[in-house]
Amino acid sequence: MKKSFLAMLGLAVSLVFTGCGGGDTSSPASNNNATSNAAATIKIGATPVPHSEILEEIKADLKEKNITLEIVEFNDYVQPNIALNDKELDANFFQHEPYLNDFVKEHTEMKIKSAGGVHVEPMGIYSSKIKKLDELPFGATVSIPNDATNGGRALLLLEKAGLITLREGVKEMATVQDIISNNNDLHIQEIEAAQLPRTLDDVDISVINTNFAMNANLNPVNDALFMEDKTSPYVNIIAVRDGDENRPEIKTLMQTLQSEKVKNFINEKYKGAIVPAF
């Protein structure tokens, strides 16, 4: 009995030291692999078209990398950034970088930044009353987005279409006060971007962001009277809280979004209405 007890005690001590030795000899690489293989969830806010559609396309790919993508849909340009700042989301996908830069200037307490670009949505001019811009009547009513960057972007597009002239140098920060020539006497109404498609029955033309146009069953390639070209600087981005761009799962999200598969999906599904930006 005494020998048996001593043998058992020796075995127990051996197991304890073996366990400790196993922990001591594990390499940093194996620890990193364990971390990278751990399950993760990314909760991302997005507007329905095309952002949610693009994200749905990569859900299965991320699942294979042990990342669950949870998509929360929004239909405005303010709440997704508030929810991200409040840690209700890990990321959002709805805005271009000029909009984000303007947003954080107005909300200095929010530390949000771009994790990378995905696509461009060329803004377009639409109408339910005319077929060509040269049919636009004198004194026509025009609706544009009421937020600073998209409003300025819309005014630049109206200028490019030859309908107005803006004060030199204002670029994307243009406001209606910067119009120095308005030969058609256009009456410009500033409306929340998401509501612009609903104004088409009440105005002569409307300058609409592509995501909201497509959500209203407008085909930018076929229905727009005039569009931005593919050199537009307004790249739609994945936004995260400052520092989170270095999280492994966010890096994997960006690698998966900026892939040949997603590029082909965008080109085939949207046929020029949405343009890859990578």
PDB file of C-alpha atoms in Angstrom:
ATOM      1  CA  MET A   1       0.000   0.000   0.000  1.00  0.00           C
ATOM      2  CA  LYS A   2       2.871   2.343   0.893  1.00  0.00           C
ATOM      3  CA  LYS A   3       4.674   1.622  -2.393  1.00  0.00           C
ATOM      4  CA  SER A   4       1.432   2.056  -4.334  1.00  0.00           C
ATOM      5  CA  PHE A   5       0.771   5.404  -2.652  1.00  0.00           C
ATOM      6  CA  LEU A   6       4.286   6.662  -3.427  1.00  0.00           C
ATOM      7  CA  ALA A   7       3.982   5.566  -7.048  1.00  0.00           C
ATOM      8  CA  MET A   8       0.697   7.420  -7.420  1.00  0.00           C
ATOM      9  CA  LEU A   9       2.179  10.532  -5.807  1.00  0.00           C
ATOM     10  CA  GLY A  10       5.130  10.428  -8.188  1.00  0.00           C
ATOM     11  CA  LEU A  11       2.791  10.113 -11.184  1.00  0.00           C
ATOM     12  CA  ALA A  12       0.732  13.111 -10.032  1.00  0.00           C
ATOM     13  CA  VAL A  13       3.846  15.270  -9.600  1.00  0.00           C
ATOM     14  CA  SER A  14       5.065  14.200 -13.026  1.00  0.00           C
ATOM     15  CA  LEU A  15       1.752  15.183 -14.636  1.00  0.00           C
ATOM     16  CA  VAL A  16       1.812  18.596 -12.930  1.00  0.00           C
ATOM     17  CA  PHE A  17       5.298  19.372 -14.232  1.00  0.00           C
ATOM     18  CA  THR A  18       4.470  18.005 -17.663  1.00  0.00           C
ATOM     19  CA  GLY A  19       1.486  20.375 -17.816  1.00  0.00           C
ATOM     20  CA  CYS A  20       3.592  23.337 -16.778  1.00  0.00           C
ATOM     21  CA  GLY A  21       6.293  22.369 -19.225  1.00  0.00           C
ATOM     22  CA  GLY A  22       3.721  22.242 -22.028  1.00  0.00           C
ATOM     23  CA  GLY A  23       2.690  25.824 -21.291  1.00  0.00           C
ATOM     24  CA  ASP A  24       6.273  27.007 -21.129  1.00  0.00           C
ATOM     25  CA  THR A  25       7.299  25.441 -24.434  1.00  0.00           C
ATOM     26  CA  SER A  26       4.395  26.672 -26.535  1.00  0.00           C
ATOM     27  CA  SER A  27       5.683  29.081 -29.188  1.00  0.00           C
ATOM     28  CA  PRO A  28       4.294  32.592 -29.869  1.00  0.00           C
ATOM     29  CA  ALA A  29       3.294  31.385 -33.335  1.00  0.00           C
ATOM     30  CA  SER A  30       1.039  28.685 -31.918  1.00  0.00           C
ATOM     31  CA  ASN A  31      -0.562  31.228 -29.589  1.00  0.00           C
ATOM     32  CA  ASN A  32      -1.162  33.545 -32.533  1.00  0.00           C
ATOM     33  CA  ASN A  33      -2.743  30.726 -34.506  1.00  0.00           C
ATOM     34  CA  ALA A  34      -5.052  29.956 -31.624  1.00  0.00           C
ATOM     35  CA  THR A  35      -6.077  33.624 -31.441  1.00  0.00           C
ATOM     36  CA  SER A  36      -6.653  33.916 -35.183  1.00  0.00           C
ATOM     37  CA  ASN A  37      -8.732  30.719 -35.191  1.00  0.00           C
ATOM     38  CA  ALA A  38     -10.966  31.907 -32.372  1.00  0.00           C
ATOM     39  CA  ALA A  39     -14.565  32.581 -33.369  1.00  0.00           C
ATOM     40  CA  ALA A  40     -15.457  36.248 -33.835  1.00  0.00           C
ATOM     41  CA  THR A  41     -18.559  38.257 -34.728  1.00  0.00           C
ATOM     42  CA  ILE A  42     -18.625  41.528 -36.656  1.00  0.00           C
ATOM     43  CA  LYS A  43     -21.817  43.528 -36.239  1.00  0.00           C
ATOM     44  CA  ILE A  44     -21.972  45.989 -39.134  1.00  0.00           C
ATOM     45  CA  GLY A  45     -24.515  48.666 -39.976  1.00  0.00           C
ATOM     46  CA  ALA A  46     -25.321  49.182 -43.657  1.00  0.00           C
ATOM     47  CA  THR A  47     -27.850  50.750 -45.978  1.00  0.00           C
ATOM     48  CA  PRO A  48     -29.779  48.125 -47.971  1.00  0.00           C
ATOM     49  CA  VAL A  49     -28.593  48.738 -51.551  1.00  0.00           C
ATOM     50  CA  PRO A  50     -25.862  48.041 -52.467  1.00  0.00           C
ATOM     51  CA  HIS A  51     -24.055  47.833 -49.134  1.00  0.00           C
ATOM     52  CA  SER A  52     -26.041  45.000 -47.526  1.00  0.00           C
ATOM     53  CA  GLU A  53     -26.069  43.124 -50.831  1.00  0.00           C
ATOM     54  CA  ILE A  54     -22.272  43.272 -51.070  1.00  0.00           C
ATOM     55  CA  LEU A  55     -21.905  42.173 -47.453  1.00  0.00           C
ATOM     56  CA  GLU A  56     -24.297  39.249 -47.966  1.00  0.00           C
ATOM     57  CA  GLU A  57     -22.024  38.087 -50.772  1.00  0.00           C
ATOM     58  CA  ILE A  58     -19.098  37.570 -48.369  1.00  0.00           C
ATOM     59  CA  LYS A  59     -20.955  36.088 -45.374  1.00  0.00           C
ATOM     60  CA  ALA A  60     -20.090  32.508 -46.292  1.00  0.00           C
ATOM     61  CA  ASP A  61     -16.460  33.393 -47.019  1.00  0.00           C
ATOM     62  CA  LEU A  62     -16.086  34.977 -43.589  1.00  0.00           C
ATOM     63  CA  LYS A  63     -17.831  32.020 -41.953  1.00  0.00           C
ATOM     64  CA  GLU A  64     -15.110  29.777 -43.394  1.00  0.00           C
ATOM     65  CA  LYS A  65     -12.615  32.027 -41.588  1.00  0.00           C
ATOM     66  CA  ASN A  66     -14.560  31.598 -38.320  1.00  0.00           C
ATOM     67  CA  ILE A  67     -16.104  35.085 -38.482  1.00  0.00           C
ATOM     68  CA  THR A  68     -19.855  35.618 -38.233  1.00  0.00           C
ATOM     69  CA  LEU A  69     -21.068  38.737 -40.043  1.00  0.00           C
ATOM     70  CA  GLU A  70     -24.207  40.276 -38.546  1.00  0.00           C
ATOM     71  CA  ILE A  71     -25.767  42.969 -40.758  1.00  0.00           C
ATOM     72  CA  VAL A  72     -28.008  45.685 -39.285  1.00  0.00           C
ATOM     73  CA  GLU A  73     -29.802  47.784 -41.906  1.00  0.00           C
ATOM     74  CA  PHE A  74     -30.265  51.561 -41.681  1.00  0.00           C
ATOM     75  CA  ASN A  75     -32.024  54.002 -43.997  1.00  0.00           C
ATOM     76  CA  ASP A  76     -30.353  57.247 -42.998  1.00  0.00           C
ATOM     77  CA  TYR A  77     -26.876  58.793 -42.884  1.00  0.00           C
ATOM     78  CA  VAL A  78     -26.676  59.689 -39.182  1.00  0.00           C
ATOM     79  CA  GLN A  79     -27.707  56.748 -36.998  1.00  0.00           C
ATOM     80  CA  PRO A  80     -25.062  54.295 -38.297  1.00  0.00           C
ATOM     81  CA  ASN A  81     -22.241  56.569 -37.087  1.00  0.00           C
ATOM     82  CA  ILE A  82     -23.948  57.184 -33.742  1.00  0.00           C
ATOM     83  CA  ALA A  83     -24.456  53.440 -33.254  1.00  0.00           C
ATOM     84  CA  LEU A  84     -20.810  52.790 -34.165  1.00  0.00           C
ATOM     85  CA  ASN A  85     -19.566  55.429 -31.728  1.00  0.00           C
ATOM     86  CA  ASP A  86     -21.820  53.991 -28.988  1.00  0.00           C
ATOM     87  CA  LYS A  87     -20.324  50.502 -29.562  1.00  0.00           C
ATOM     88  CA  GLU A  88     -23.629  49.081 -30.743  1.00  0.00           C
ATOM     89  CA  LEU A  89     -21.793  48.217 -33.979  1.00  0.00           C
ATOM     90  CA  ASP A  90     -18.262  47.098 -34.814  1.00  0.00           C
ATOM     91  CA  ALA A  91     -18.286  48.861 -38.186  1.00  0.00           C
ATOM     92  CA  ASN A  92     -20.575  50.508 -40.714  1.00  0.00           C
ATOM     93  CA  PHE A  93     -20.763  50.591 -44.496  1.00  0.00           C
ATOM     94  CA  PHE A  94     -22.845  53.363 -46.062  1.00  0.00           C
ATOM     95  CA  GLN A  95     -20.774  56.524 -46.478  1.00  0.00           C
ATOM     96  CA  HIS A  96     -17.925  57.994 -48.479  1.00  0.00           C
ATOM     97  CA  GLU A  97     -14.865  59.500 -46.831  1.00  0.00           C
ATOM     98  CA  PRO A  98     -15.726  63.195 -47.470  1.00  0.00           C
ATOM     99  CA  TYR A  99     -19.022  62.623 -45.638  1.00  0.00           C
ATOM    100  CA  LEU A 100     -17.253  60.898 -42.741  1.00  0.00           C
ATOM    101  CA  ASN A 101     -14.660  63.674 -42.500  1.00  0.00           C
ATOM    102  CA  ASP A 102     -17.403  66.296 -42.356  1.00  0.00           C
ATOM    103  CA  PHE A 103     -19.366  64.242 -39.796  1.00  0.00           C
ATOM    104  CA  VAL A 104     -16.456  63.922 -37.359  1.00  0.00           C
ATOM    105  CA  LYS A 105     -15.712  67.642 -37.689  1.00  0.00           C
ATOM    106  CA  GLU A 106     -19.234  68.319 -36.441  1.00  0.00           C
ATOM    107  CA  HIS A 107     -19.070  65.548 -33.801  1.00  0.00           C
ATOM    108  CA  THR A 108     -15.560  65.938 -32.413  1.00  0.00           C
ATOM    109  CA  GLU A 109     -16.281  63.510 -29.585  1.00  0.00           C
ATOM    110  CA  MET A 110     -16.650  60.676 -32.119  1.00  0.00           C
ATOM    111  CA  LYS A 111     -13.379  58.977 -33.047  1.00  0.00           C
ATOM    112  CA  ILE A 112     -14.345  57.185 -36.261  1.00  0.00           C
ATOM    113  CA  LYS A 113     -12.112  56.502 -39.247  1.00  0.00           C
ATOM    114  CA  SER A 114     -11.954  54.612 -42.519  1.00  0.00           C
ATOM    115  CA  ALA A 115     -10.689  51.023 -42.561  1.00  0.00           C
ATOM    116  CA  GLY A 116     -10.597  51.073 -46.380  1.00  0.00           C
ATOM    117  CA  GLY A 117     -12.598  51.722 -49.546  1.00  0.00           C
ATOM    118  CA  VAL A 118     -14.863  49.334 -51.426  1.00  0.00           C
ATOM    119  CA  HIS A 119     -16.783  51.022 -54.257  1.00  0.00           C
ATOM    120  CA  VAL A 120     -17.982  54.235 -55.883  1.00  0.00           C
ATOM    121  CA  GLU A 121     -21.662  55.016 -56.399  1.00  0.00           C
ATOM    122  CA  PRO A 122     -21.817  57.664 -59.148  1.00  0.00           C
ATOM    123  CA  MET A 123     -24.435  60.279 -58.220  1.00  0.00           C
ATOM    124  CA  GLY A 124     -27.070  60.957 -60.854  1.00  0.00           C
ATOM    125  CA  ILE A 125     -29.718  63.445 -61.956  1.00  0.00           C
ATOM    126  CA  TYR A 126     -33.188  61.899 -62.293  1.00  0.00           C
ATOM    127  CA  SER A 127     -36.622  63.044 -63.440  1.00  0.00           C
ATOM    128  CA  SER A 128     -40.104  61.654 -63.894  1.00  0.00           C
ATOM    129  CA  LYS A 129     -41.119  64.660 -66.024  1.00  0.00           C
ATOM    130  CA  ILE A 130     -38.440  65.051 -68.676  1.00  0.00           C
ATOM    131  CA  LYS A 131     -36.346  62.646 -70.749  1.00  0.00           C
ATOM    132  CA  LYS A 132     -33.352  64.914 -71.422  1.00  0.00           C
ATOM    133  CA  LEU A 133     -31.783  67.815 -69.557  1.00  0.00           C
ATOM    134  CA  ASP A 134     -32.292  70.178 -72.484  1.00  0.00           C
ATOM    135  CA  GLU A 135     -36.049  69.805 -71.883  1.00  0.00           C
ATOM    136  CA  LEU A 136     -35.693  71.370 -68.423  1.00  0.00           C
ATOM    137  CA  PRO A 137     -38.041  74.383 -68.211  1.00  0.00           C
ATOM    138  CA  PHE A 138     -37.004  77.834 -67.077  1.00  0.00           C
ATOM    139  CA  GLY A 139     -37.622  78.186 -63.341  1.00  0.00           C
ATOM    140  CA  ALA A 140     -37.485  74.414 -62.779  1.00  0.00           C
ATOM    141  CA  THR A 141     -37.432  72.979 -59.264  1.00  0.00           C
ATOM    142  CA  VAL A 142     -34.466  70.807 -58.264  1.00  0.00           C
ATOM    143  CA  SER A 143     -34.110  68.683 -55.120  1.00  0.00           C
ATOM    144  CA  ILE A 144     -30.652  67.857 -53.732  1.00  0.00           C
ATOM    145  CA  PRO A 145     -29.346  66.244 -50.495  1.00  0.00           C
ATOM    146  CA  ASN A 146     -29.405  68.505 -47.448  1.00  0.00           C
ATOM    147  CA  ASP A 147     -26.191  67.224 -45.822  1.00  0.00           C
ATOM    148  CA  ALA A 148     -23.091  69.302 -46.460  1.00  0.00           C
ATOM    149  CA  THR A 149     -20.901  66.927 -48.473  1.00  0.00           C
ATOM    150  CA  ASN A 150     -23.615  65.313 -50.591  1.00  0.00           C
ATOM    151  CA  GLY A 151     -25.244  68.700 -51.141  1.00  0.00           C
ATOM    152  CA  GLY A 152     -21.935  70.099 -52.391  1.00  0.00           C
ATOM    153  CA  ARG A 153     -21.422  67.011 -54.510  1.00  0.00           C
ATOM    154  CA  ALA A 154     -24.872  67.484 -56.074  1.00  0.00           C
ATOM    155  CA  LEU A 155     -24.123  71.138 -56.870  1.00  0.00           C
ATOM    156  CA  LEU A 156     -20.863  70.112 -58.546  1.00  0.00           C
ATOM    157  CA  LEU A 157     -22.816  67.643 -60.669  1.00  0.00           C
ATOM    158  CA  LEU A 158     -25.331  70.330 -61.664  1.00  0.00           C
ATOM    159  CA  GLU A 159     -22.392  72.530 -62.638  1.00  0.00           C
ATOM    160  CA  LYS A 160     -20.813  69.723 -64.654  1.00  0.00           C
ATOM    161  CA  ALA A 161     -24.136  69.270 -66.433  1.00  0.00           C
ATOM    162  CA  GLY A 162     -24.011  72.953 -67.432  1.00  0.00           C
ATOM    163  CA  LEU A 163     -26.993  74.049 -65.341  1.00  0.00           C
ATOM    164  CA  ILE A 164     -25.244  76.353 -62.844  1.00  0.00           C
ATOM    165  CA  THR A 165     -21.840  77.915 -62.176  1.00  0.00           C
ATOM    166  CA  LEU A 166     -20.232  77.830 -58.732  1.00  0.00           C
ATOM    167  CA  ARG A 167     -17.807  80.203 -57.128  1.00  0.00           C
ATOM    168  CA  GLU A 168     -14.268  79.141 -57.988  1.00  0.00           C
ATOM    169  CA  GLY A 169     -12.514  76.872 -55.513  1.00  0.00           C
ATOM    170  CA  VAL A 170     -15.455  75.755 -53.372  1.00  0.00           C
ATOM    171  CA  LYS A 171     -15.420  72.178 -54.710  1.00  0.00           C
ATOM    172  CA  GLU A 172     -17.315  69.571 -52.630  1.00  0.00           C
ATOM    173  CA  MET A 173     -18.053  72.060 -49.840  1.00  0.00           C
ATOM    174  CA  ALA A 174     -20.200  74.190 -52.166  1.00  0.00           C
ATOM    175  CA  THR A 175     -23.540  75.473 -50.904  1.00  0.00           C
ATOM    176  CA  VAL A 176     -26.411  77.126 -52.752  1.00  0.00           C
ATOM    177  CA  GLN A 177     -24.913  80.477 -51.660  1.00  0.00           C
ATOM    178  CA  ASP A 178     -21.898  79.669 -53.854  1.00  0.00           C
ATOM    179  CA  ILE A 179     -23.971  79.668 -57.074  1.00  0.00           C
ATOM    180  CA  ILE A 180     -22.823  82.658 -59.115  1.00  0.00           C
ATOM    181  CA  SER A 181     -24.688  81.844 -62.340  1.00  0.00           C
ATOM    182  CA  ASN A 182     -28.131  80.261 -62.624  1.00  0.00           C
ATOM    183  CA  ASN A 183     -29.321  81.053 -66.128  1.00  0.00           C
ATOM    184  CA  ASN A 184     -32.253  78.620 -65.918  1.00  0.00           C
ATOM    185  CA  ASP A 185     -33.442  80.221 -62.661  1.00  0.00           C
ATOM    186  CA  LEU A 186     -33.425  76.830 -60.943  1.00  0.00           C
ATOM    187  CA  HIS A 187     -35.191  76.681 -57.584  1.00  0.00           C
ATOM    188  CA  ILE A 188     -33.154  74.350 -55.390  1.00  0.00           C
ATOM    189  CA  GLN A 189     -34.733  72.476 -52.495  1.00  0.00           C
ATOM    190  CA  GLU A 190     -32.527  70.724 -49.936  1.00  0.00           C
ATOM    191  CA  ILE A 191     -34.059  67.433 -48.775  1.00  0.00           C
ATOM    192  CA  GLU A 192     -32.866  64.524 -46.625  1.00  0.00           C
ATOM    193  CA  ALA A 193     -30.965  62.218 -48.991  1.00  0.00           C
ATOM    194  CA  ALA A 194     -33.079  59.120 -48.307  1.00  0.00           C
ATOM    195  CA  GLN A 195     -36.274  61.012 -49.199  1.00  0.00           C
ATOM    196  CA  LEU A 196     -35.107  62.348 -52.578  1.00  0.00           C
ATOM    197  CA  PRO A 197     -36.693  59.590 -54.743  1.00  0.00           C
ATOM    198  CA  ARG A 198     -40.074  60.497 -53.207  1.00  0.00           C
ATOM    199  CA  THR A 199     -39.720  64.069 -54.478  1.00  0.00           C
ATOM    200  CA  LEU A 200     -39.637  63.075 -58.165  1.00  0.00           C
ATOM    201  CA  ASP A 201     -43.366  63.697 -58.637  1.00  0.00           C
ATOM    202  CA  ASP A 202     -43.048  67.170 -57.131  1.00  0.00           C
ATOM    203  CA  VAL A 203     -39.849  68.493 -58.717  1.00  0.00           C
ATOM    204  CA  ASP A 204     -38.503  68.697 -62.244  1.00  0.00           C
ATOM    205  CA  ILE A 205     -35.212  66.977 -61.492  1.00  0.00           C
ATOM    206  CA  SER A 206     -33.573  65.464 -58.417  1.00  0.00           C
ATOM    207  CA  VAL A 207     -29.910  64.718 -57.701  1.00  0.00           C
ATOM    208  CA  ILE A 208     -29.930  61.358 -55.927  1.00  0.00           C
ATOM    209  CA  ASN A 209     -27.264  59.154 -54.364  1.00  0.00           C
ATOM    210  CA  THR A 210     -27.085  55.834 -56.183  1.00  0.00           C
ATOM    211  CA  ASN A 211     -27.890  53.665 -53.155  1.00  0.00           C
ATOM    212  CA  PHE A 212     -31.176  55.509 -52.594  1.00  0.00           C
ATOM    213  CA  ALA A 213     -31.921  55.580 -56.329  1.00  0.00           C
ATOM    214  CA  MET A 214     -31.478  51.823 -56.595  1.00  0.00           C
ATOM    215  CA  ASN A 215     -33.519  51.277 -53.453  1.00  0.00           C
ATOM    216  CA  ALA A 216     -36.353  53.108 -55.262  1.00  0.00           C
ATOM    217  CA  ASN A 217     -35.989  50.806 -58.308  1.00  0.00           C
ATOM    218  CA  LEU A 218     -34.204  53.437 -60.377  1.00  0.00           C
ATOM    219  CA  ASN A 219     -31.459  52.049 -62.601  1.00  0.00           C
ATOM    220  CA  PRO A 220     -28.655  54.641 -62.644  1.00  0.00           C
ATOM    221  CA  VAL A 221     -27.292  53.485 -65.991  1.00  0.00           C
ATOM    222  CA  ASN A 222     -30.678  53.560 -67.746  1.00  0.00           C
ATOM    223  CA  ASP A 223     -32.678  56.131 -65.773  1.00  0.00           C
ATOM    224  CA  ALA A 224     -30.217  58.888 -64.878  1.00  0.00           C
ATOM    225  CA  LEU A 225     -30.236  61.900 -67.207  1.00  0.00           C
ATOM    226  CA  PHE A 226     -26.667  62.710 -66.185  1.00  0.00           C
ATOM    227  CA  MET A 227     -24.149  60.921 -63.950  1.00  0.00           C
ATOM    228  CA  GLU A 228     -20.767  61.347 -62.349  1.00  0.00           C
ATOM    229  CA  ASP A 229     -18.077  59.497 -64.228  1.00  0.00           C
ATOM    230  CA  LYS A 230     -15.924  56.702 -62.847  1.00  0.00           C
ATOM    231  CA  THR A 231     -13.249  59.106 -61.617  1.00  0.00           C
ATOM    232  CA  SER A 232     -15.469  60.233 -58.730  1.00  0.00           C
ATOM    233  CA  PRO A 233     -13.470  60.701 -55.489  1.00  0.00           C
ATOM    234  CA  TYR A 234     -16.443  59.624 -53.371  1.00  0.00           C
ATOM    235  CA  VAL A 235     -15.358  56.085 -52.481  1.00  0.00           C
ATOM    236  CA  ASN A 236     -17.679  54.249 -50.088  1.00  0.00           C
ATOM    237  CA  ILE A 237     -15.767  52.982 -47.078  1.00  0.00           C
ATOM    238  CA  ILE A 238     -15.917  50.651 -44.111  1.00  0.00           C
ATOM    239  CA  ALA A 239     -15.864  52.885 -41.020  1.00  0.00           C
ATOM    240  CA  VAL A 240     -14.684  51.743 -37.589  1.00  0.00           C
ATOM    241  CA  ARG A 241     -13.793  53.284 -34.258  1.00  0.00           C
ATOM    242  CA  ASP A 242     -10.253  54.656 -34.208  1.00  0.00           C
ATOM    243  CA  GLY A 243      -7.861  51.771 -33.467  1.00  0.00           C
ATOM    244  CA  ASP A 244     -10.281  49.003 -34.449  1.00  0.00           C
ATOM    245  CA  GLU A 245      -8.881  48.973 -37.993  1.00  0.00           C
ATOM    246  CA  ASN A 246      -6.086  46.815 -36.502  1.00  0.00           C
ATOM    247  CA  ARG A 247      -8.422  44.160 -35.094  1.00  0.00           C
ATOM    248  CA  PRO A 248      -7.712  40.852 -36.885  1.00  0.00           C
ATOM    249  CA  GLU A 249     -11.359  40.300 -37.805  1.00  0.00           C
ATOM    250  CA  ILE A 250     -11.647  43.806 -39.301  1.00  0.00           C
ATOM    251  CA  LYS A 251      -8.504  43.210 -41.357  1.00  0.00           C
ATOM    252  CA  THR A 252      -9.993  39.923 -42.571  1.00  0.00           C
ATOM    253  CA  LEU A 253     -13.243  41.716 -43.429  1.00  0.00           C
ATOM    254  CA  MET A 254     -11.342  44.237 -45.562  1.00  0.00           C
ATOM    255  CA  GLN A 255      -9.270  41.554 -47.295  1.00  0.00           C
ATOM    256  CA  THR A 256     -12.448  39.663 -48.127  1.00  0.00           C
ATOM    257  CA  LEU A 257     -14.258  42.776 -49.403  1.00  0.00           C
ATOM    258  CA  GLN A 258     -11.291  43.902 -51.507  1.00  0.00           C
ATOM    259  CA  SER A 259     -11.110  40.607 -53.373  1.00  0.00           C
ATOM    260  CA  GLU A 260     -11.430  39.595 -56.997  1.00  0.00           C
ATOM    261  CA  LYS A 261     -14.660  37.782 -56.129  1.00  0.00           C
ATOM    262  CA  VAL A 262     -16.288  40.977 -54.826  1.00  0.00           C
ATOM    263  CA  LYS A 263     -14.959  43.008 -57.755  1.00  0.00           C
ATOM    264  CA  ASN A 264     -16.568  40.547 -60.182  1.00  0.00           C
ATOM    265  CA  PHE A 265     -19.809  40.536 -58.164  1.00  0.00           C
ATOM    266  CA  ILE A 266     -20.060  44.347 -58.279  1.00  0.00           C
ATOM    267  CA  ASN A 267     -19.315  44.502 -62.006  1.00  0.00           C
ATOM    268  CA  GLU A 268     -21.731  41.732 -62.936  1.00  0.00           C
ATOM    269  CA  LYS A 269     -24.614  42.721 -60.653  1.00  0.00           C
ATOM    270  CA  TYR A 270     -24.591  46.506 -61.013  1.00  0.00           C
ATOM    271  CA  LYS A 271     -23.246  46.828 -64.576  1.00  0.00           C
ATOM    272  CA  GLY A 272     -21.615  50.227 -64.146  1.00  0.00           C
ATOM    273  CA  ALA A 273     -24.073  51.710 -61.655  1.00  0.00           C
ATOM    274  CA  ILE A 274     -21.622  50.717 -58.900  1.00  0.00           C
ATOM    275  CA  VAL A 275     -17.873  50.749 -59.577  1.00  0.00           C
ATOM    276  CA  PRO A 276     -15.200  48.808 -57.582  1.00  0.00           C
ATOM    277  CA  ALA A 277     -12.660  51.123 -55.959  1.00  0.00           C
ATOM    278  CA  PHE A 278      -9.836  48.639 -55.339  1.00  0.00           C
TER     279      PHE A 278
END
